[in-house]
Amino acid sequence: MGSEAREGEGVEVSSAHTYDFVIAANRLPVDRVVTTDGSVEWQRSPGGLVTAMESVMRGRDAAWVGWSGQADEAPEPFKDDNLLLVPVELSADEVTSYYEGQSNDSLWPIYHDVIVPATFRRSWAAAYEKVNRRFAQRVADVAAEGATVWIHDYQLQLVPRMLRVLRPDVRIGWFNHIPFPPVELFAQLPVRHSLLMGLLGADFLGFQRPADAENFLRACRRLLMAKTKGDVVEVPDSDRRVRAAAVPISIDAADLAALAESEPVKARAAEIREQLGNPRTILLGVDRLDYTKGIRHRLKAFDELLRDGRLDPTDTMLVQVASPSRERVDAYRELRHQVERTVGNINGAYSPIGSTAVTYMHRSFPREEMAALYRAADVMLVTPLRDGMNLVAKEYVTCHDGPGALVLSEFTGAAGELKQAFRCNPHDIEALKNTILTAIDTPADERSRRMRALRKQVAKNDVQAWATKYLDALRLAPEKPTA
Ligand code: GDG
């Protein structure tokens, strides 16, 4: 996909043309940017899903249905290379109720172990249903007879069933990027029944971990009294069957490795180390500023290691990239205050003159800079309290080809695959501290050996392999693919 397209420029979009492959996700893979001369440009947007889907879409004649990111705007569908982008409009009220409310203040906490309490509002649930119906209609309008439709994530859980009613001819898949909660938590949701029935409109449901698929199957048994056999659910009051299984997502490893090995990125990595004063050890954290990511636990562990003299701030430093996220949701605002207060306290207490113990950056960086940071870091700290997969872990081992080390929380999907990481329970601060020290102190040849094994694992199970596996499962559902 090209990185820029101008609104209203050149491309005729025929409303009669339909597409064999349709993606539906909350966001379009582009951001609307108004340039200095007042013209509107669409630029590729960063983020887990976009990064993952880009390589899948390359070269296909496909449509992507999603919100543009701007409230109260309804641009006409437009083309970006072979891809038709179909904007779904959201009013400012719907951004508050469907997106910030139901998606990120009701569902997100329930799906992430209730790390912060969930808020339930009937008006948010109603807006979620209304917006899901709009998505389903937009997909139904652009999908060709017998098309494959791939719906993404927790914001669109009602779409599979709504779409099946509108278009029984299409094949429908849904993939959950975040965990699926244990039934004991899921059962709290006032909308639990409609969510399960919504999802059962699909032919195939993909999850990050086997445990997520099992949680879904258990919820169907317990809350719908549905029968399950292996990983297949019999849909109540119907003769349909739906398969639910794990297909863990990954990254475009070859593309990222090539970027990381390019001369400008290598030079920038050396420059970053130089700018940080060539410390013995650079620890790195890269996260959306989200309470699921365990940033506070990481900072606490680092703080105590400095306090106890087990790390020396003159030769060890932490770089934390915290990209801005969901800043209008209270829990996120509160988290930002806490993190920034803690960083300030640590730097006040331990930074030597002329350097800082924690280099904290609350902004986003270009891909090249991220790759250089990964190359420059000796130890990557990935400490979420709960995370569907965590692509940052996979990106680090792909970019860093020296004796690095990955400290990885057992509560990430990635922990199921990245067995050579230094595994940790971020809730156990004492154990987290010890794991960080072990990662730092492990001899270089052992660290290189582990990193090689991790890199190989990700290269083999990359995003292309993920998409192929997912689409095979969708094509054959509810049967299992044989390969
Ligand atoms: C959800 C699930 C699942 C971050 N800051 C910058 C930047 N990033 C990129 C990272 C990475 C992506 O954003 C974040 O992906 P994660 O997987 O870590 O996390 P979520 O955003 O929470 O994504 C997650 C994922 O979906 C995919 O299924 O793994 O569990 O929660 O690619 O590199 N990229 C750039 N600048 C930044 O400042 N360019």
Short mmCIF file of C-alpha atoms and ligand atoms in Angstrom, two decimals:
data_model
loop_
_atom_site.label_atom_id
_atom_site.label_comp_id
_atom_site.label_asym_id
_atom_site.label_seq_id
_atom_site.Cartn_x
_atom_site.Cartn_y
_atom_site.Cartn_z
CA MET A 1 0.00 0.00 0.00
CA GLY A 2 1.32 3.48 -0.78
CA SER A 3 2.08 5.63 2.22
CA GLU A 4 0.09 8.62 0.96
CA ALA A 5 -3.03 9.25 -1.08
CA ARG A 6 -4.71 12.58 -1.75
CA GLU A 7 -8.42 13.00 -1.14
CA GLY A 8 -10.42 13.62 -4.28
CA GLU A 9 -7.43 12.87 -6.49
CA GLY A 10 -7.76 10.99 -9.73
CA VAL A 11 -9.21 7.63 -8.71
CA GLU A 12 -12.69 6.77 -9.87
CA VAL A 13 -14.38 4.45 -7.38
CA SER A 14 -17.27 2.60 -8.91
CA SER A 15 -20.06 1.93 -6.43
CA ALA A 16 -21.06 -1.17 -8.43
CA HIS A 17 -17.66 -2.86 -8.08
CA THR A 18 -17.48 -5.46 -5.33
CA TYR A 19 -14.52 -7.19 -3.70
CA ASP A 20 -13.64 -10.84 -3.06
CA PHE A 21 -11.63 -10.04 0.06
CA VAL A 22 -12.94 -7.57 2.65
CA ILE A 23 -11.37 -6.56 5.94
CA ALA A 24 -13.36 -4.84 8.66
CA ALA A 25 -11.51 -3.23 11.55
CA ASN A 26 -12.30 -0.33 13.88
CA ARG A 27 -9.72 1.87 12.13
CA LEU A 28 -8.76 2.32 8.52
CA PRO A 29 -5.03 1.76 8.01
CA VAL A 30 -4.55 5.47 7.20
CA ASP A 31 -4.78 8.79 9.06
CA ARG A 32 -6.32 11.93 7.58
CA VAL A 33 -3.74 14.71 7.64
CA VAL A 34 -4.34 18.31 6.57
CA THR A 35 -1.11 19.66 5.06
CA THR A 36 0.18 23.25 5.35
CA ASP A 37 -1.33 24.15 1.96
CA GLY A 38 -4.74 23.01 3.25
CA SER A 39 -5.02 19.88 1.12
CA VAL A 40 -5.99 16.57 2.71
CA GLU A 41 -3.67 13.58 2.63
CA TRP A 42 -4.10 10.07 3.95
CA GLN A 43 -0.97 8.72 5.59
CA ARG A 44 -0.31 5.19 6.75
CA SER A 45 -0.99 4.96 10.48
CA PRO A 46 1.15 3.06 13.02
CA GLY A 47 -0.17 0.30 15.33
CA GLY A 48 -0.25 -3.45 15.88
CA LEU A 49 -3.08 -4.39 13.51
CA VAL A 50 -2.00 -2.10 10.71
CA THR A 51 1.56 -3.39 10.82
CA ALA A 52 0.27 -6.95 10.73
CA MET A 53 -2.31 -6.60 7.97
CA GLU A 54 -0.24 -4.55 5.58
CA SER A 55 1.76 -7.44 4.23
CA VAL A 56 -1.40 -9.55 3.89
CA MET A 57 -3.12 -6.92 1.76
CA ARG A 58 -0.12 -6.31 -0.52
CA GLY A 59 -0.96 -7.23 -4.11
CA ARG A 60 -4.61 -8.22 -3.40
CA ASP A 61 -7.67 -6.57 -4.89
CA ALA A 62 -9.40 -5.94 -1.60
CA ALA A 63 -11.50 -3.54 0.44
CA TRP A 64 -10.93 -2.34 4.02
CA VAL A 65 -13.91 -1.03 6.00
CA GLY A 66 -13.10 1.14 9.02
CA TRP A 67 -13.36 4.47 10.81
CA SER A 68 -11.15 7.32 9.54
CA GLY A 69 -10.22 8.49 13.04
CA GLN A 70 -12.09 11.83 12.69
CA ALA A 71 -15.50 12.27 14.31
CA ASP A 72 -18.42 13.58 12.24
CA GLU A 73 -16.67 13.02 8.91
CA ALA A 74 -17.86 10.74 6.17
CA PRO A 75 -15.38 10.76 3.29
CA GLU A 76 -16.35 8.82 0.17
CA PRO A 77 -14.61 5.47 -0.42
CA PHE A 78 -11.22 5.97 -2.09
CA LYS A 79 -8.46 3.83 -3.52
CA ASP A 80 -4.92 3.41 -2.21
CA ASP A 81 -3.12 1.22 -4.76
CA ASN A 82 -5.26 -1.92 -5.12
CA LEU A 83 -7.03 -1.39 -1.82
CA LEU A 84 -10.44 0.27 -1.58
CA LEU A 85 -10.71 2.19 1.69
CA VAL A 86 -14.32 2.43 2.89
CA PRO A 87 -14.73 4.97 5.70
CA VAL A 88 -17.42 4.30 8.32
CA GLU A 89 -18.59 7.55 9.90
CA LEU A 90 -18.79 7.98 13.67
CA SER A 91 -20.38 10.98 15.36
CA ALA A 92 -18.54 12.64 18.25
CA ASP A 93 -21.11 11.03 20.59
CA GLU A 94 -20.38 7.60 19.11
CA VAL A 95 -16.64 8.07 19.58
CA THR A 96 -17.41 8.66 23.26
CA SER A 97 -19.97 5.86 23.66
CA TYR A 98 -19.06 3.05 21.19
CA TYR A 99 -15.26 3.53 21.16
CA GLU A 100 -14.05 5.16 24.39
CA GLY A 101 -16.99 3.82 26.41
CA GLN A 102 -18.15 0.33 25.46
CA SER A 103 -14.95 -0.78 23.68
CA ASN A 104 -12.30 0.73 25.93
CA ASP A 105 -14.00 1.24 29.31
CA SER A 106 -16.31 -1.84 29.41
CA LEU A 107 -14.84 -4.59 27.20
CA TRP A 108 -11.10 -3.81 27.39
CA PRO A 109 -10.91 -4.07 31.23
CA ILE A 110 -13.03 -7.26 31.31
CA TYR A 111 -10.86 -8.83 28.58
CA HIS A 112 -7.67 -7.85 30.47
CA ASP A 113 -8.26 -9.40 33.90
CA VAL A 114 -10.04 -6.30 35.28
CA ILE A 115 -6.68 -4.62 35.98
CA VAL A 116 -8.84 -1.51 36.35
CA PRO A 117 -12.57 -1.79 37.11
CA ALA A 118 -14.93 -1.95 34.13
CA THR A 119 -17.74 0.59 33.70
CA PHE A 120 -21.05 -0.56 32.20
CA ARG A 121 -23.56 1.85 30.66
CA ARG A 122 -26.63 0.87 28.72
CA SER A 123 -26.25 3.86 26.40
CA TRP A 124 -22.71 2.71 25.48
CA ALA A 125 -23.95 -0.81 24.74
CA ALA A 126 -26.71 0.60 22.52
CA ALA A 127 -24.20 2.75 20.60
CA TYR A 128 -21.91 -0.28 20.16
CA GLU A 129 -24.76 -2.23 18.60
CA LYS A 130 -25.70 0.65 16.32
CA VAL A 131 -22.13 1.16 15.11
CA ASN A 132 -21.58 -2.60 14.61
CA ARG A 133 -24.70 -2.62 12.43
CA ARG A 134 -23.28 0.22 10.35
CA PHE A 135 -20.05 -1.73 9.84
CA ALA A 136 -21.99 -4.86 8.85
CA GLN A 137 -24.02 -2.90 6.29
CA ARG A 138 -20.92 -1.27 4.81
CA VAL A 139 -19.23 -4.69 4.45
CA ALA A 140 -22.40 -6.15 2.89
CA ASP A 141 -22.37 -3.30 0.33
CA VAL A 142 -18.82 -3.94 -0.94
CA ALA A 143 -18.47 -7.74 -0.60
CA ALA A 144 -18.76 -9.75 -3.83
CA GLU A 145 -20.91 -12.90 -4.05
CA GLY A 146 -19.18 -15.59 -1.95
CA ALA A 147 -16.48 -13.14 -0.73
CA THR A 148 -14.16 -13.81 2.20
CA VAL A 149 -14.67 -11.31 5.02
CA TRP A 150 -12.12 -10.97 7.81
CA ILE A 151 -13.41 -9.01 10.82
CA HIS A 152 -10.96 -7.79 13.45
CA ASP A 153 -11.08 -7.38 17.17
CA TYR A 154 -13.20 -6.66 20.19
CA GLN A 155 -14.82 -3.49 18.83
CA LEU A 156 -16.73 -5.50 16.19
CA GLN A 157 -18.00 -8.61 17.97
CA LEU A 158 -21.60 -8.21 16.81
CA VAL A 159 -20.68 -7.83 13.14
CA PRO A 160 -20.37 -11.55 12.24
CA ARG A 161 -24.00 -12.33 13.05
CA MET A 162 -25.35 -9.07 11.61
CA LEU A 163 -23.43 -9.68 8.39
CA ARG A 164 -24.62 -13.29 8.13
CA VAL A 165 -28.22 -12.07 8.24
CA LEU A 166 -27.52 -9.53 5.48
CA ARG A 167 -25.25 -11.76 3.39
CA PRO A 168 -25.58 -15.51 4.04
CA ASP A 169 -23.40 -16.16 0.95
CA VAL A 170 -20.12 -14.78 2.35
CA ARG A 171 -17.49 -16.62 4.41
CA ILE A 172 -16.92 -14.82 7.70
CA GLY A 173 -13.85 -14.91 9.93
CA TRP A 174 -13.15 -12.95 13.11
CA PHE A 175 -9.82 -12.56 14.87
CA ASN A 176 -9.40 -11.38 18.44
CA HIS A 177 -6.20 -9.36 18.96
CA ILE A 178 -6.67 -9.21 22.71
CA PRO A 179 -7.18 -12.03 25.23
CA PHE A 180 -10.58 -13.70 25.65
CA PRO A 181 -11.42 -13.66 29.37
CA PRO A 182 -12.29 -16.59 31.63
CA VAL A 183 -16.05 -17.10 31.84
CA GLU A 184 -16.08 -15.91 35.48
CA LEU A 185 -15.06 -12.42 34.26
CA PHE A 186 -16.87 -12.51 30.91
CA ALA A 187 -20.11 -13.33 32.73
CA GLN A 188 -20.07 -9.87 34.37
CA LEU A 189 -20.86 -8.24 31.03
CA PRO A 190 -24.54 -7.26 30.72
CA VAL A 191 -24.14 -7.87 26.95
CA ARG A 192 -22.54 -11.32 27.34
CA HIS A 193 -25.31 -13.16 25.50
CA SER A 194 -25.40 -10.87 22.45
CA LEU A 195 -21.59 -10.89 22.21
CA LEU A 196 -21.42 -14.70 22.11
CA MET A 197 -24.29 -14.93 19.63
CA GLY A 198 -22.71 -12.13 17.59
CA LEU A 199 -19.44 -14.01 17.31
CA LEU A 200 -21.19 -17.28 16.46
CA GLY A 201 -22.31 -15.64 13.21
CA ALA A 202 -18.76 -16.32 11.93
CA ASP A 203 -17.47 -19.53 10.32
CA PHE A 204 -14.13 -19.36 12.09
CA LEU A 205 -13.02 -17.51 15.23
CA GLY A 206 -9.27 -16.98 15.66
CA PHE A 207 -7.59 -16.26 19.00
CA GLN A 208 -4.02 -15.49 20.08
CA ARG A 209 -3.59 -18.40 22.55
CA PRO A 210 -5.22 -21.81 22.94
CA ALA A 211 -6.36 -20.63 26.40
CA ASP A 212 -8.34 -17.78 24.79
CA ALA A 213 -10.15 -20.19 22.45
CA GLU A 214 -10.86 -22.48 25.41
CA ASN A 215 -12.26 -19.56 27.41
CA PHE A 216 -14.61 -18.77 24.51
CA LEU A 217 -15.75 -22.40 24.18
CA ARG A 218 -16.37 -22.59 27.92
CA ALA A 219 -18.40 -19.35 27.83
CA CYS A 220 -20.58 -20.83 25.05
CA ARG A 221 -21.18 -23.99 27.11
CA ARG A 222 -21.82 -22.17 30.36
CA LEU A 223 -23.81 -19.14 29.19
CA LEU A 224 -25.56 -20.40 26.03
CA MET A 225 -25.84 -24.05 27.03
CA ALA A 226 -24.24 -24.76 23.64
CA LYS A 227 -22.70 -28.15 22.87
CA THR A 228 -19.02 -28.23 21.92
CA LYS A 229 -16.98 -31.02 20.41
CA GLY A 230 -13.22 -30.40 20.44
CA ASP A 231 -12.85 -26.84 19.17
CA VAL A 232 -16.22 -26.73 17.36
CA VAL A 233 -19.38 -25.12 18.82
CA GLU A 234 -22.87 -26.13 17.74
CA VAL A 235 -24.77 -22.85 17.36
CA PRO A 236 -27.96 -22.97 19.48
CA ASP A 237 -31.23 -23.18 17.50
CA SER A 238 -29.43 -23.69 14.21
CA ASP A 239 -27.64 -26.40 12.26
CA ARG A 240 -24.48 -24.30 12.01
CA ARG A 241 -21.14 -25.16 13.56
CA VAL A 242 -18.32 -22.69 14.31
CA ARG A 243 -14.66 -23.48 14.96
CA ALA A 244 -12.67 -21.52 17.58
CA ALA A 245 -8.89 -22.01 17.61
CA ALA A 246 -5.58 -20.27 18.27
CA VAL A 247 -3.69 -18.65 15.38
CA PRO A 248 -1.05 -16.44 17.06
CA ILE A 249 -0.26 -13.21 15.20
CA SER A 250 3.25 -12.15 14.25
CA ILE A 251 5.29 -9.47 12.43
CA ASP A 252 6.72 -8.97 8.95
CA ALA A 253 10.07 -10.31 10.17
CA ALA A 254 12.03 -10.22 6.88
CA ASP A 255 11.02 -6.63 6.18
CA LEU A 256 11.87 -5.47 9.70
CA ALA A 257 15.18 -7.38 9.79
CA ALA A 258 16.20 -5.74 6.50
CA LEU A 259 15.38 -2.31 7.94
CA ALA A 260 17.31 -3.06 11.14
CA GLU A 261 20.36 -4.17 9.13
CA SER A 262 20.34 -1.11 6.87
CA GLU A 263 23.33 1.23 7.24
CA PRO A 264 21.30 4.28 8.40
CA VAL A 265 19.61 2.28 11.17
CA LYS A 266 22.90 0.72 12.30
CA ALA A 267 24.51 4.16 12.37
CA ARG A 268 21.56 5.59 14.29
CA ALA A 269 21.77 2.75 16.86
CA ALA A 270 25.44 3.59 17.47
CA GLU A 271 24.54 7.26 17.71
CA ILE A 272 21.79 6.56 20.28
CA ARG A 273 24.30 4.72 22.50
CA GLU A 274 26.72 7.62 22.09
CA GLN A 275 24.03 10.20 22.94
CA LEU A 276 23.15 8.23 26.06
CA GLY A 277 26.82 8.42 27.13
CA ASN A 278 27.81 4.87 26.13
CA PRO A 279 26.47 3.20 29.28
CA ARG A 280 27.32 -0.42 29.99
CA THR A 281 23.65 -1.43 29.90
CA ILE A 282 20.65 0.12 28.17
CA LEU A 283 17.28 -1.24 29.27
CA LEU A 284 14.36 -0.47 26.94
CA GLY A 285 10.58 -0.41 27.24
CA VAL A 286 8.27 0.33 24.26
CA ASP A 287 4.54 0.40 24.87
CA ARG A 288 1.33 2.21 24.20
CA LEU A 289 0.73 4.02 27.48
CA ASP A 290 -1.78 1.41 28.69
CA TYR A 291 -2.31 -0.03 32.19
CA THR A 292 -2.14 -3.54 30.75
CA LYS A 293 1.52 -3.10 29.78
CA GLY A 294 2.95 -3.24 33.32
CA ILE A 295 4.93 0.01 32.99
CA ARG A 296 4.44 0.91 36.66
CA HIS A 297 5.65 -2.50 37.81
CA ARG A 298 8.72 -2.16 35.55
CA LEU A 299 9.52 1.30 36.95
CA LYS A 300 9.08 0.06 40.51
CA ALA A 301 11.53 -2.78 39.92
CA PHE A 302 14.07 -0.40 38.33
CA ASP A 303 13.61 2.12 41.16
CA GLU A 304 14.26 -0.52 43.83
CA LEU A 305 17.30 -1.93 42.00
CA LEU A 306 18.82 1.58 42.02
CA ARG A 307 17.74 2.20 45.63
CA ASP A 308 19.32 -1.05 46.80
CA GLY A 309 22.55 -0.34 44.91
CA ARG A 310 22.11 -3.46 42.78
CA LEU A 311 22.18 -1.29 39.64
CA ASP A 312 24.48 1.69 39.22
CA PRO A 313 22.86 4.72 37.51
CA THR A 314 26.24 5.77 36.08
CA ASP A 315 26.44 2.67 33.91
CA THR A 316 22.82 1.46 33.52
CA MET A 317 19.86 3.40 32.20
CA LEU A 318 16.27 2.79 31.20
CA VAL A 319 14.76 4.22 28.00
CA GLN A 320 10.97 4.15 28.06
CA VAL A 321 8.92 4.97 24.96
CA ALA A 322 5.27 5.39 25.96
CA SER A 323 3.20 6.22 22.89
CA PRO A 324 0.11 8.30 23.68
CA SER A 325 -3.10 6.27 23.85
CA ARG A 326 -6.82 6.76 24.67
CA GLU A 327 -6.12 10.01 26.45
CA ARG A 328 -9.80 10.85 27.02
CA VAL A 329 -10.46 7.71 29.09
CA ASP A 330 -9.99 8.44 32.84
CA ALA A 331 -7.93 5.33 33.65
CA TYR A 332 -5.40 6.31 30.96
CA ARG A 333 -5.11 9.90 32.19
CA GLU A 334 -4.53 8.63 35.71
CA LEU A 335 -1.90 6.14 34.50
CA ARG A 336 -0.01 8.89 32.69
CA HIS A 337 0.13 10.98 35.87
CA GLN A 338 1.36 8.03 37.90
CA VAL A 339 4.03 7.04 35.37
CA GLU A 340 5.29 10.59 34.93
CA ARG A 341 5.39 11.19 38.68
CA THR A 342 7.37 7.97 39.19
CA VAL A 343 9.83 8.79 36.38
CA GLY A 344 10.34 12.22 37.94
CA ASN A 345 10.94 10.68 41.37
CA ILE A 346 13.47 8.14 40.04
CA ASN A 347 15.36 10.79 38.09
CA GLY A 348 15.30 13.17 41.05
CA ALA A 349 16.72 10.51 43.31
CA TYR A 350 19.33 8.81 41.09
CA SER A 351 20.22 10.67 37.87
CA PRO A 352 23.91 11.59 37.77
CA ILE A 353 24.81 15.11 36.54
CA GLY A 354 24.67 15.13 32.76
CA SER A 355 22.53 12.03 32.32
CA THR A 356 19.18 10.60 33.34
CA ALA A 357 18.37 7.27 34.97
CA VAL A 358 15.11 7.06 32.99
CA THR A 359 14.84 8.62 29.53
CA TYR A 360 11.06 8.89 29.15
CA MET A 361 9.43 9.73 25.83
CA HIS A 362 5.68 10.24 25.65
CA ARG A 363 5.44 10.41 21.86
CA SER A 364 5.59 8.26 18.75
CA PHE A 365 8.63 7.67 16.54
CA PRO A 366 9.17 6.59 12.94
CA ARG A 367 9.81 2.89 12.31
CA GLU A 368 13.50 3.54 11.59
CA GLU A 369 13.99 5.10 15.01
CA MET A 370 12.20 2.18 16.69
CA ALA A 371 14.44 -0.31 14.87
CA ALA A 372 17.53 1.67 15.94
CA LEU A 373 16.33 1.72 19.57
CA TYR A 374 15.81 -2.06 19.50
CA ARG A 375 19.33 -2.51 18.09
CA ALA A 376 20.81 -0.20 20.71
CA ALA A 377 19.14 -1.84 23.73
CA ASP A 378 20.93 -4.56 25.69
CA VAL A 379 17.84 -5.71 27.55
CA MET A 380 14.23 -5.33 26.38
CA LEU A 381 11.65 -5.18 29.17
CA VAL A 382 8.23 -6.51 28.11
CA THR A 383 6.31 -6.80 31.37
CA PRO A 384 2.55 -6.66 30.66
CA LEU A 385 0.05 -7.77 33.29
CA ARG A 386 -2.02 -9.13 30.39
CA ASP A 387 -1.44 -8.81 26.64
CA GLY A 388 -3.03 -10.65 23.70
CA MET A 389 0.31 -11.19 21.98
CA ASN A 390 2.78 -8.26 22.27
CA LEU A 391 4.46 -7.54 18.96
CA VAL A 392 7.20 -5.44 20.57
CA ALA A 393 8.82 -8.64 21.93
CA LYS A 394 8.92 -10.10 18.42
CA GLU A 395 10.21 -6.86 16.93
CA TYR A 396 13.07 -6.64 19.42
CA VAL A 397 14.43 -10.14 18.77
CA THR A 398 14.14 -9.52 15.02
CA CYS A 399 16.08 -6.22 15.09
CA HIS A 400 18.76 -6.96 17.68
CA ASP A 401 21.37 -9.31 16.29
CA GLY A 402 23.94 -9.12 19.09
CA PRO A 403 23.96 -10.50 22.64
CA GLY A 404 20.64 -8.93 23.67
CA ALA A 405 18.12 -10.22 26.18
CA LEU A 406 14.33 -10.27 26.27
CA VAL A 407 12.64 -10.11 29.67
CA LEU A 408 9.10 -11.31 28.94
CA SER A 409 6.00 -11.49 31.11
CA GLU A 410 4.30 -14.87 31.26
CA PHE A 411 0.97 -13.03 30.83
CA THR A 412 1.61 -12.20 27.17
CA GLY A 413 0.57 -14.34 24.21
CA ALA A 414 4.19 -14.07 23.05
CA ALA A 415 5.36 -16.08 26.09
CA GLY A 416 3.71 -19.16 24.58
CA GLU A 417 6.12 -18.98 21.63
CA LEU A 418 9.28 -17.16 22.76
CA LYS A 419 10.64 -19.85 25.03
CA GLN A 420 14.23 -18.56 25.16
CA ALA A 421 13.20 -15.28 26.76
CA PHE A 422 13.90 -14.48 30.43
CA ARG A 423 10.41 -15.18 31.70
CA CYS A 424 8.90 -13.18 34.55
CA ASN A 425 5.79 -12.60 36.64
CA PRO A 426 5.58 -8.78 36.76
CA HIS A 427 3.34 -8.87 39.85
CA ASP A 428 6.24 -10.40 41.80
CA ILE A 429 8.48 -7.33 42.02
CA GLU A 430 11.26 -9.19 43.82
CA ALA A 431 11.34 -11.89 41.13
CA LEU A 432 11.12 -9.25 38.38
CA LYS A 433 14.18 -7.49 39.86
CA ASN A 434 16.10 -10.76 39.94
CA THR A 435 15.10 -11.60 36.36
CA ILE A 436 16.30 -8.19 35.13
CA LEU A 437 19.66 -8.73 36.89
CA THR A 438 19.94 -12.27 35.49
CA ALA A 439 19.29 -10.95 31.98
CA ILE A 440 21.98 -8.28 32.44
CA ASP A 441 24.53 -10.67 33.95
CA THR A 442 24.11 -13.69 31.67
CA PRO A 443 27.32 -14.18 29.63
CA ALA A 444 27.28 -12.70 26.13
CA ASP A 445 27.59 -16.02 24.29
CA GLU A 446 24.58 -17.45 26.13
CA ARG A 447 22.58 -14.29 25.41
CA SER A 448 23.52 -14.48 21.73
CA ARG A 449 22.48 -18.14 21.61
CA ARG A 450 19.08 -17.36 23.08
CA MET A 451 18.57 -14.40 20.76
CA ARG A 452 19.41 -16.50 17.69
CA ALA A 453 16.82 -19.09 18.70
CA LEU A 454 14.20 -16.37 19.32
CA ARG A 455 14.91 -14.67 16.00
CA LYS A 456 14.60 -17.97 14.18
CA GLN A 457 11.27 -18.68 15.86
CA VAL A 458 9.82 -15.32 14.76
CA ALA A 459 11.28 -15.54 11.23
CA LYS A 460 9.63 -18.93 10.76
CA ASN A 461 6.30 -17.90 12.27
CA ASP A 462 5.98 -14.48 10.66
CA VAL A 463 2.89 -12.48 9.75
CA GLN A 464 2.66 -14.07 6.30
CA ALA A 465 2.57 -17.53 7.92
CA TRP A 466 -0.08 -16.26 10.32
CA ALA A 467 -2.33 -14.93 7.56
CA THR A 468 -1.95 -18.09 5.47
CA LYS A 469 -2.79 -20.26 8.45
CA TYR A 470 -5.77 -18.07 9.38
CA LEU A 471 -7.19 -17.95 5.87
CA ASP A 472 -6.74 -21.74 5.42
CA ALA A 473 -8.65 -22.32 8.65
CA LEU A 474 -11.37 -19.92 7.52
CA ARG A 475 -11.66 -21.59 4.10
CA LEU A 476 -12.09 -25.04 5.66
CA ALA A 477 -14.11 -24.10 8.75
CA PRO A 478 -15.58 -25.71 10.71
CA GLU A 479 -13.19 -28.55 9.75
CA LYS A 480 -9.52 -28.40 10.78
CA PRO A 481 -6.94 -27.78 8.05
CA THR A 482 -4.85 -30.96 7.68
CA ALA A 483 -1.38 -29.39 7.26
C1 GDG B 1 -2.99 -5.19 20.20
C2 GDG B 1 -2.94 -6.17 21.38
C3 GDG B 1 -1.41 -7.63 20.05
C4 GDG B 1 4.50 1.52 19.50
N1 GDG B 1 5.02 2.76 19.66
C5 GDG B 1 5.45 3.15 18.44
C6 GDG B 1 5.20 2.13 17.52
N2 GDG B 1 4.61 1.15 18.18
C7 GDG B 1 4.20 -0.13 17.56
C8 GDG B 1 5.05 -1.28 18.04
C9 GDG B 1 4.15 -2.46 17.75
C10 GDG B 1 2.77 -1.87 17.98
O1 GDG B 1 2.88 -0.45 17.92
C11 GDG B 1 2.21 -2.26 19.34
O2 GDG B 1 1.82 -3.60 19.27
P1 GDG B 1 1.60 -4.48 20.59
O3 GDG B 1 1.41 -5.88 20.15
O4 GDG B 1 2.77 -4.30 21.49
O5 GDG B 1 0.35 -3.87 21.36
P2 GDG B 1 -1.15 -3.24 21.11
O6 GDG B 1 -1.09 -1.91 20.48
O7 GDG B 1 -1.76 -3.26 22.48
O8 GDG B 1 -1.91 -4.25 20.12
C12 GDG B 1 -1.61 -6.92 21.39
C13 GDG B 1 -1.61 -6.66 18.89
O9 GDG B 1 -2.87 -5.99 18.98
C14 GDG B 1 -1.57 -7.40 17.55
O10 GDG B 1 -2.50 -8.43 17.52
O11 GDG B 1 -0.08 -8.12 20.01
O12 GDG B 1 -1.61 -7.89 22.43
O13 GDG B 1 -3.13 -5.49 22.62
O14 GDG B 1 4.24 -2.86 16.40
O15 GDG B 1 6.29 -1.27 17.34
N3 GDG B 1 5.54 2.20 16.21
C15 GDG B 1 6.14 3.34 15.79
N4 GDG B 1 6.40 4.38 16.63
C16 GDG B 1 6.07 4.33 17.95
O16 GDG B 1 6.34 5.29 18.68
N5 GDG B 1 6.51 3.45 14.50
#
